[in-house]
CSV table of C-alpha atoms and ligand atoms in Angstrom, one decimal:
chain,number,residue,atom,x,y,z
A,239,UNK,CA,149.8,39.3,46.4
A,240,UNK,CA,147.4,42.0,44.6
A,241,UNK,CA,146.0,41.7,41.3
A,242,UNK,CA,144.6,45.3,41.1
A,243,UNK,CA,146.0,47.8,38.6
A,244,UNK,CA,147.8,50.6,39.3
A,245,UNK,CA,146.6,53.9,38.8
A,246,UNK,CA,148.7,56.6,37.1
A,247,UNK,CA,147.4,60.2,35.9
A,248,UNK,CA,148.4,63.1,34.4
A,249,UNK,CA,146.7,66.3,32.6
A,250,UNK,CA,148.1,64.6,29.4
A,251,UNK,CA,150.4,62.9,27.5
A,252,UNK,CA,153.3,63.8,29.9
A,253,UNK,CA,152.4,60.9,32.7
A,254,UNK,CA,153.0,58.0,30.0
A,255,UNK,CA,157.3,59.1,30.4
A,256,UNK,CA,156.7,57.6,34.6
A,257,UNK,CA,154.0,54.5,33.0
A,258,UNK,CA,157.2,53.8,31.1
A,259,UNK,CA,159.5,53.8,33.7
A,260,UNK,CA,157.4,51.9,35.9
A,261,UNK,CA,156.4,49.5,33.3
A,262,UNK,CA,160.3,48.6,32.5
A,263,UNK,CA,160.7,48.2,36.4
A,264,UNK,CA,157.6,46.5,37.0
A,265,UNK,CA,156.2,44.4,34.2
A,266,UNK,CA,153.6,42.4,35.4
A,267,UNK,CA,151.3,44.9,36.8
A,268,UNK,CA,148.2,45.9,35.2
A,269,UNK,CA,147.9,49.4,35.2
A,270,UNK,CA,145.3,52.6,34.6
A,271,UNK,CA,146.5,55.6,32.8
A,272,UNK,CA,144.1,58.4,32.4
A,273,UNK,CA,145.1,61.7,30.9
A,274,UNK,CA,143.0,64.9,31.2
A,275,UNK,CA,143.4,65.9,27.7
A,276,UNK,CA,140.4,67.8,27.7
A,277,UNK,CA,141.8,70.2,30.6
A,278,UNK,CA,145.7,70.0,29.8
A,279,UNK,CA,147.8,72.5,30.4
A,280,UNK,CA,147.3,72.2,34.2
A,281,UNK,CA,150.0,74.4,34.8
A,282,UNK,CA,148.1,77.7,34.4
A,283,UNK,CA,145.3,77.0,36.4
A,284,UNK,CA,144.5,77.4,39.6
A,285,UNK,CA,145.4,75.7,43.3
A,286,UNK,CA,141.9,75.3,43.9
A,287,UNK,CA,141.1,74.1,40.1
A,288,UNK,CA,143.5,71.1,40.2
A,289,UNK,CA,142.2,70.0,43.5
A,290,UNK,CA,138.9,69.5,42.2
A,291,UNK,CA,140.1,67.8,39.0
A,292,UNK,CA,142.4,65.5,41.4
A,293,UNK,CA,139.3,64.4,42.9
A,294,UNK,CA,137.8,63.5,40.3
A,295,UNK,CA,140.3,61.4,38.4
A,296,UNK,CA,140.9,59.9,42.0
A,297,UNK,CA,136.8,59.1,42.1
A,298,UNK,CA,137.4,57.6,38.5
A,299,UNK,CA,140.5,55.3,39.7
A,300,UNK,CA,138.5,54.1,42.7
A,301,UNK,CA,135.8,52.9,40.2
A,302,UNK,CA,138.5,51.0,38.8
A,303,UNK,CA,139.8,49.5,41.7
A,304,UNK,CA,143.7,50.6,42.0
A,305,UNK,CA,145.5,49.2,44.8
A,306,UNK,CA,147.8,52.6,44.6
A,307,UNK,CA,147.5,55.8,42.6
A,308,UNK,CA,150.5,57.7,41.3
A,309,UNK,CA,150.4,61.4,40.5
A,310,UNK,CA,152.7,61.3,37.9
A,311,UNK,CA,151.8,65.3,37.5
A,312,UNK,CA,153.7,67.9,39.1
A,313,UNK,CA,151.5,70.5,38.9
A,314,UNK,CA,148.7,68.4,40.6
A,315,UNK,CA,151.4,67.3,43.1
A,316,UNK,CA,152.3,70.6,44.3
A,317,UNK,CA,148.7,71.9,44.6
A,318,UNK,CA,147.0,69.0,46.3
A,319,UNK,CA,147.5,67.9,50.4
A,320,UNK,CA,148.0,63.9,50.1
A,321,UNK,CA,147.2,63.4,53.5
A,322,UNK,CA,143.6,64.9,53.1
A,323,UNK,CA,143.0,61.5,51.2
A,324,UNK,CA,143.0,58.3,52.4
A,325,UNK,CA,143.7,56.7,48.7
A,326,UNK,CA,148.0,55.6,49.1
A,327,UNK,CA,149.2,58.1,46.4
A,328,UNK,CA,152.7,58.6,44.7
A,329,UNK,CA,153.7,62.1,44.4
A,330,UNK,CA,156.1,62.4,41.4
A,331,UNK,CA,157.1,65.6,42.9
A,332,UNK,CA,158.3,64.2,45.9
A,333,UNK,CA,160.4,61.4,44.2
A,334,UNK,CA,162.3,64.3,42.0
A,335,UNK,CA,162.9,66.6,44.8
A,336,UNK,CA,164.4,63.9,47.2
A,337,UNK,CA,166.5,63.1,43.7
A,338,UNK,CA,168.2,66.2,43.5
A,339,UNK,CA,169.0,66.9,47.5
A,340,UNK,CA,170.7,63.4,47.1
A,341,UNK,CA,172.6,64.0,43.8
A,342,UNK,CA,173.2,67.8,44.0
A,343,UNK,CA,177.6,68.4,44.7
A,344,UNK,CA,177.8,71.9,44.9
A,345,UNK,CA,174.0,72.2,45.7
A,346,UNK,CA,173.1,74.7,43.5
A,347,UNK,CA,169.9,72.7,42.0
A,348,UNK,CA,167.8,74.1,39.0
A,349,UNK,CA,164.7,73.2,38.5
A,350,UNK,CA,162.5,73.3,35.0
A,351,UNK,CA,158.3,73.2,35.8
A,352,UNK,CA,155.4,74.5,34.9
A,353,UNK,CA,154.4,78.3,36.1
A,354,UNK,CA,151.9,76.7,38.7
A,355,UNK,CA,154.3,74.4,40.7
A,356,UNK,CA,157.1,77.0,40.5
A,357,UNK,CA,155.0,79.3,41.9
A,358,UNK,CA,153.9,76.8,44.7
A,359,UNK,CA,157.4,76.8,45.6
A,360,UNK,CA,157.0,72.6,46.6
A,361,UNK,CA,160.0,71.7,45.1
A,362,UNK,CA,162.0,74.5,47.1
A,363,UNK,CA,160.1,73.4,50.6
A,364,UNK,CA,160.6,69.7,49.4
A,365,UNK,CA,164.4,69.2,48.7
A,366,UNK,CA,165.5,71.8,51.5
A,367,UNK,CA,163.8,69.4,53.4
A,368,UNK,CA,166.0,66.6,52.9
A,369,UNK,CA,169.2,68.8,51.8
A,370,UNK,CA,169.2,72.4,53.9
A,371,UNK,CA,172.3,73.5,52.0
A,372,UNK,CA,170.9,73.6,48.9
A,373,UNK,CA,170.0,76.7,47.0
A,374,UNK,CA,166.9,76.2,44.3
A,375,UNK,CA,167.0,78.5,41.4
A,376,UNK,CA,163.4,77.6,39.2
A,377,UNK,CA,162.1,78.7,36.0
A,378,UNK,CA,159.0,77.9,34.5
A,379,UNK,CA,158.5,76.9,31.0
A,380,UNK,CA,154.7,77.3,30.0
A,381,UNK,CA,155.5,77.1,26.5
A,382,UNK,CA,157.0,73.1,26.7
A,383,UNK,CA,153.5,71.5,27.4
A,384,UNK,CA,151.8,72.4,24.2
A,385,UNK,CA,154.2,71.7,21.8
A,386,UNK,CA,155.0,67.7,23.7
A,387,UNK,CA,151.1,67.7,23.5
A,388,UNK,CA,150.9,68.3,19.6
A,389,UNK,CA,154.2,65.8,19.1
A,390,UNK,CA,156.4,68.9,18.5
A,391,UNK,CA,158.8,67.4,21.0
A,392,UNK,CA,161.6,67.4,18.3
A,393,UNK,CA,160.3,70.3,16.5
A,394,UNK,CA,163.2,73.5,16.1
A,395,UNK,CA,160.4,75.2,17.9
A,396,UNK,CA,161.1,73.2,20.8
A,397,UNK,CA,165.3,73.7,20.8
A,398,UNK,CA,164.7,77.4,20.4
A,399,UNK,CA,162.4,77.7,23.2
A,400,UNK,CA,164.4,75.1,25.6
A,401,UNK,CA,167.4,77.9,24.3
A,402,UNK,CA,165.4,80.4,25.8
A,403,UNK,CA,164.4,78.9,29.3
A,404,UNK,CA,167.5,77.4,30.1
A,405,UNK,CA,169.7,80.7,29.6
A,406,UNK,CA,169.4,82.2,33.0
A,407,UNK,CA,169.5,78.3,35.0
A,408,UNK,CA,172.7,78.0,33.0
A,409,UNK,CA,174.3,81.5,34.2
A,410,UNK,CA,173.6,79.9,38.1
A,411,UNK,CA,176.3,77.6,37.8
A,412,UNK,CA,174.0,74.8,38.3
A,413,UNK,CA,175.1,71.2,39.2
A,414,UNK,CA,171.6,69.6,38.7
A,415,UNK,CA,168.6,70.2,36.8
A,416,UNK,CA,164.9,68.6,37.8
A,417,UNK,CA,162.6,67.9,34.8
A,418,UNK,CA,160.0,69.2,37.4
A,419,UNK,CA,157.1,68.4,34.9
A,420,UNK,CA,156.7,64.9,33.3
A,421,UNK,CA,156.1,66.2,30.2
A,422,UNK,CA,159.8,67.3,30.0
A,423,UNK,CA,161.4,64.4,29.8
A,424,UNK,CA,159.9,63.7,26.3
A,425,UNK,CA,161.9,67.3,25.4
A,426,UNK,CA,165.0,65.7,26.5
A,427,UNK,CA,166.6,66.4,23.4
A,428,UNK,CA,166.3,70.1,23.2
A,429,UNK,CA,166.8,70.5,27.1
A,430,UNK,CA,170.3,68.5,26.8
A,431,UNK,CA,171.1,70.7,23.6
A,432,UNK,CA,170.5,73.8,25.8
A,433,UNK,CA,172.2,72.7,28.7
A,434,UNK,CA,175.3,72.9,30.1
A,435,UNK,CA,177.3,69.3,29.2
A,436,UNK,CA,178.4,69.0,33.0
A,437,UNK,CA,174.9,69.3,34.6
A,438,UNK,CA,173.4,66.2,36.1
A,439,UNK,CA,169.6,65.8,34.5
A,440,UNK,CA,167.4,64.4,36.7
A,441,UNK,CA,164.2,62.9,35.6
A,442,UNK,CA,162.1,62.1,38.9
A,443,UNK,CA,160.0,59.4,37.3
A,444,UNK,CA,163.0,56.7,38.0
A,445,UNK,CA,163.3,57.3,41.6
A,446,UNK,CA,159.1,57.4,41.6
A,447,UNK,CA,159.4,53.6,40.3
A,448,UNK,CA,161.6,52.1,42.7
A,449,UNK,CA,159.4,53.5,45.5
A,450,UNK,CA,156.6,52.5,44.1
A,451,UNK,CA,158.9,48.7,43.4
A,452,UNK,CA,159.6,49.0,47.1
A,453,UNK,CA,156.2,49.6,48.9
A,454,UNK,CA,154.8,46.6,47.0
A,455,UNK,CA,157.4,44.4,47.9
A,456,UNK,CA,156.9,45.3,51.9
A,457,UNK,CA,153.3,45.4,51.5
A,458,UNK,CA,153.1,42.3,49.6
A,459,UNK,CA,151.2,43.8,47.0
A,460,UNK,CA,153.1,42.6,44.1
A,461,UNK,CA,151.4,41.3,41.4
A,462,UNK,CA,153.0,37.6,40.9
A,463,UNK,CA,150.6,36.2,38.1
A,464,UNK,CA,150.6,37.0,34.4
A,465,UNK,CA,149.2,40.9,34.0
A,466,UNK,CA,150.9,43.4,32.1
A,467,UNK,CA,147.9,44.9,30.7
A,468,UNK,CA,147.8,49.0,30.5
A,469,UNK,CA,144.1,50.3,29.9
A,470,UNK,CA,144.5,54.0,28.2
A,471,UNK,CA,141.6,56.5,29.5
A,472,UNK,CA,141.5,60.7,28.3
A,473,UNK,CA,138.9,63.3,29.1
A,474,UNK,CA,139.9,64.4,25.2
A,475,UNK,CA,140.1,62.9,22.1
A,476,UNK,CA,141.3,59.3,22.3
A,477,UNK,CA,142.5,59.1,18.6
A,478,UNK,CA,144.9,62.5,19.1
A,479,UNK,CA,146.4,60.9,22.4
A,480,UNK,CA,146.8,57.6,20.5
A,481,UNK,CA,148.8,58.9,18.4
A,482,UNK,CA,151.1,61.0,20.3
A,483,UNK,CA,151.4,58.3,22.6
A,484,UNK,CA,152.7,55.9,20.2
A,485,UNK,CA,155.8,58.7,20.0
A,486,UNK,CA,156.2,58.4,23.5
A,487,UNK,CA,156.1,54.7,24.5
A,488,UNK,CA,157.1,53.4,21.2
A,489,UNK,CA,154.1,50.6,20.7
A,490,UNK,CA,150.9,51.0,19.3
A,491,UNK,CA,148.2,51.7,22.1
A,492,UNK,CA,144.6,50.5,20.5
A,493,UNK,CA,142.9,50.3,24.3
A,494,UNK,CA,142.3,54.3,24.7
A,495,UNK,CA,138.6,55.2,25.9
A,496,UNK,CA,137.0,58.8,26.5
A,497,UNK,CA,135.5,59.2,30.3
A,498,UNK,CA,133.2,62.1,31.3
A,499,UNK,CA,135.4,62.8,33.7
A,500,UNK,CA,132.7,65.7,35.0
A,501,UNK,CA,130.4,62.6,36.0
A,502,UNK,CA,133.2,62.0,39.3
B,254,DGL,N1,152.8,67.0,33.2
B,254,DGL,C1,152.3,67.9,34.2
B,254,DGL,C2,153.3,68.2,35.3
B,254,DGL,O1,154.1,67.3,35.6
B,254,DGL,C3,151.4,69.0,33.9
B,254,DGL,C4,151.7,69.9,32.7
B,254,DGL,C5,150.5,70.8,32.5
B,254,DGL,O2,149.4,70.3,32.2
B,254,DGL,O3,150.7,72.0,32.5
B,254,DGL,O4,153.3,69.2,35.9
């Protein structure tokens, strides 16, 4: 048994869609979100940018003590090496690509992400990986992160734009489409409204929890007693987040602190 918290992270609001899912799976963990609202969008930066800012939020989650850390950000996924830390990290990357090789028929996969892990090309290397027959066609969609990070998720901004994006993916013939950012999932609406009704949407967030719901178990890290606590952390404005969040996870979050995250 482990009392520690898990750590989760993203550049913003878009992490709290895989705290949900993991909070639904696993209930009485304590966990430690922190969203780098004062940096988001990540997905225009550079490699060498989000490594430094992984870092960081990973110095930050050490000072907090979590027993695991998981990057429940693309973007930082496909620009960091795990193995160059010795932290045990969740990529939410890795999760969504193994998704798709699995589910894929025809394996014509799409994939929706920000310009930055497209242009990584991690998902391609990760589910040819696991499923060599599959064909990746990607498009990046800079435009989704700020409108989910004002609450413009349902906005007919955001159905024109998914529209737009989702044209070409659509002309593939597609049998699966990754929400290869986490903010995505909170556009669900406007994606599945753009979409082709047939095509299988795969949000990598639920195979992420049951991974992370397995390595506890065989590690015996559960956390058995009464937790269930989620501390809120940004590099931004806590109120803004706050309130976007309570969009997101549908509950009131009152615990949200501001962290110089430069000081890590
Ligand atoms: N939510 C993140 C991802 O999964 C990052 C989006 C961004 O900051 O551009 O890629």
């Amino acid at each position: 048994m482990d009392r520690r918290p898990i750590g989760v992270f993203d550049s913003g609001v878009g992490g709290l869609t895989v705290l949900k899912k993991l909070k639904e799976l696993l209930p009485n963990e304590d966990y430690i979100y922190f969203g780098d609202t004062k940096r988001v969008p990540y997905g225009d930066k550079p490699k060498d940018e989000i490594e430094k800012y992984a870092r960081q939020i990973v110095n930050f989650m050490n000072e907090r003590n979590t027993k695991i850390i998981v990057i429940a950000c693309n973007t930082t996924c496909a620009s960091i090496d795990k193995n160059e830390y010795k932290e045990i990290l969740f990529s939410v990357l890795e999760a969504g690509a193994e998704s798709a090789a699995d589910l894929t028929k025809n394996n014509r996969v799409g994939v929706i992400a920000t310009t930055r892990t497209v242009e990584s090309g991690s998902y391609e290397k990760s589910i040819k990986l696991k499923n060599s027959n599959a064909d990746i066609f990607q498009k990046a969609c800079p435009g989704f992160v700020p409108l989910v990070e004002k609450g413009l998720s349902e906005s007919d901004e955001s159905f024109k734009l998914a529209k737009e994006y989702l044209k070409t993916l659509n002309d593939e013939g597609i049998d699966t489409l990754v929400l290869g950012c986490t903010h995505y999932p909170i556009l669900l609406n406007a994606i599945k409204n753009a979409v082709r009704e047939d095509v299988l949407i795969v949000d990598p967030a639920i195979r992420l929890s049951y991974d992370v719901m397995n390595y506890l178990k065989e590690n015996d890290m559960l956390n058995l007693s009464n937790g269930g606590k989620t501390q809120y952390f940004v590099s931004g404005d806590a109120k803004k987040f706050a309130d976007v969040a309570k969009l997101i996870l549908n509950e009131d979050i009152e615990n949200v602190s501001h962290v110089d995250i430069d000081k890590y």
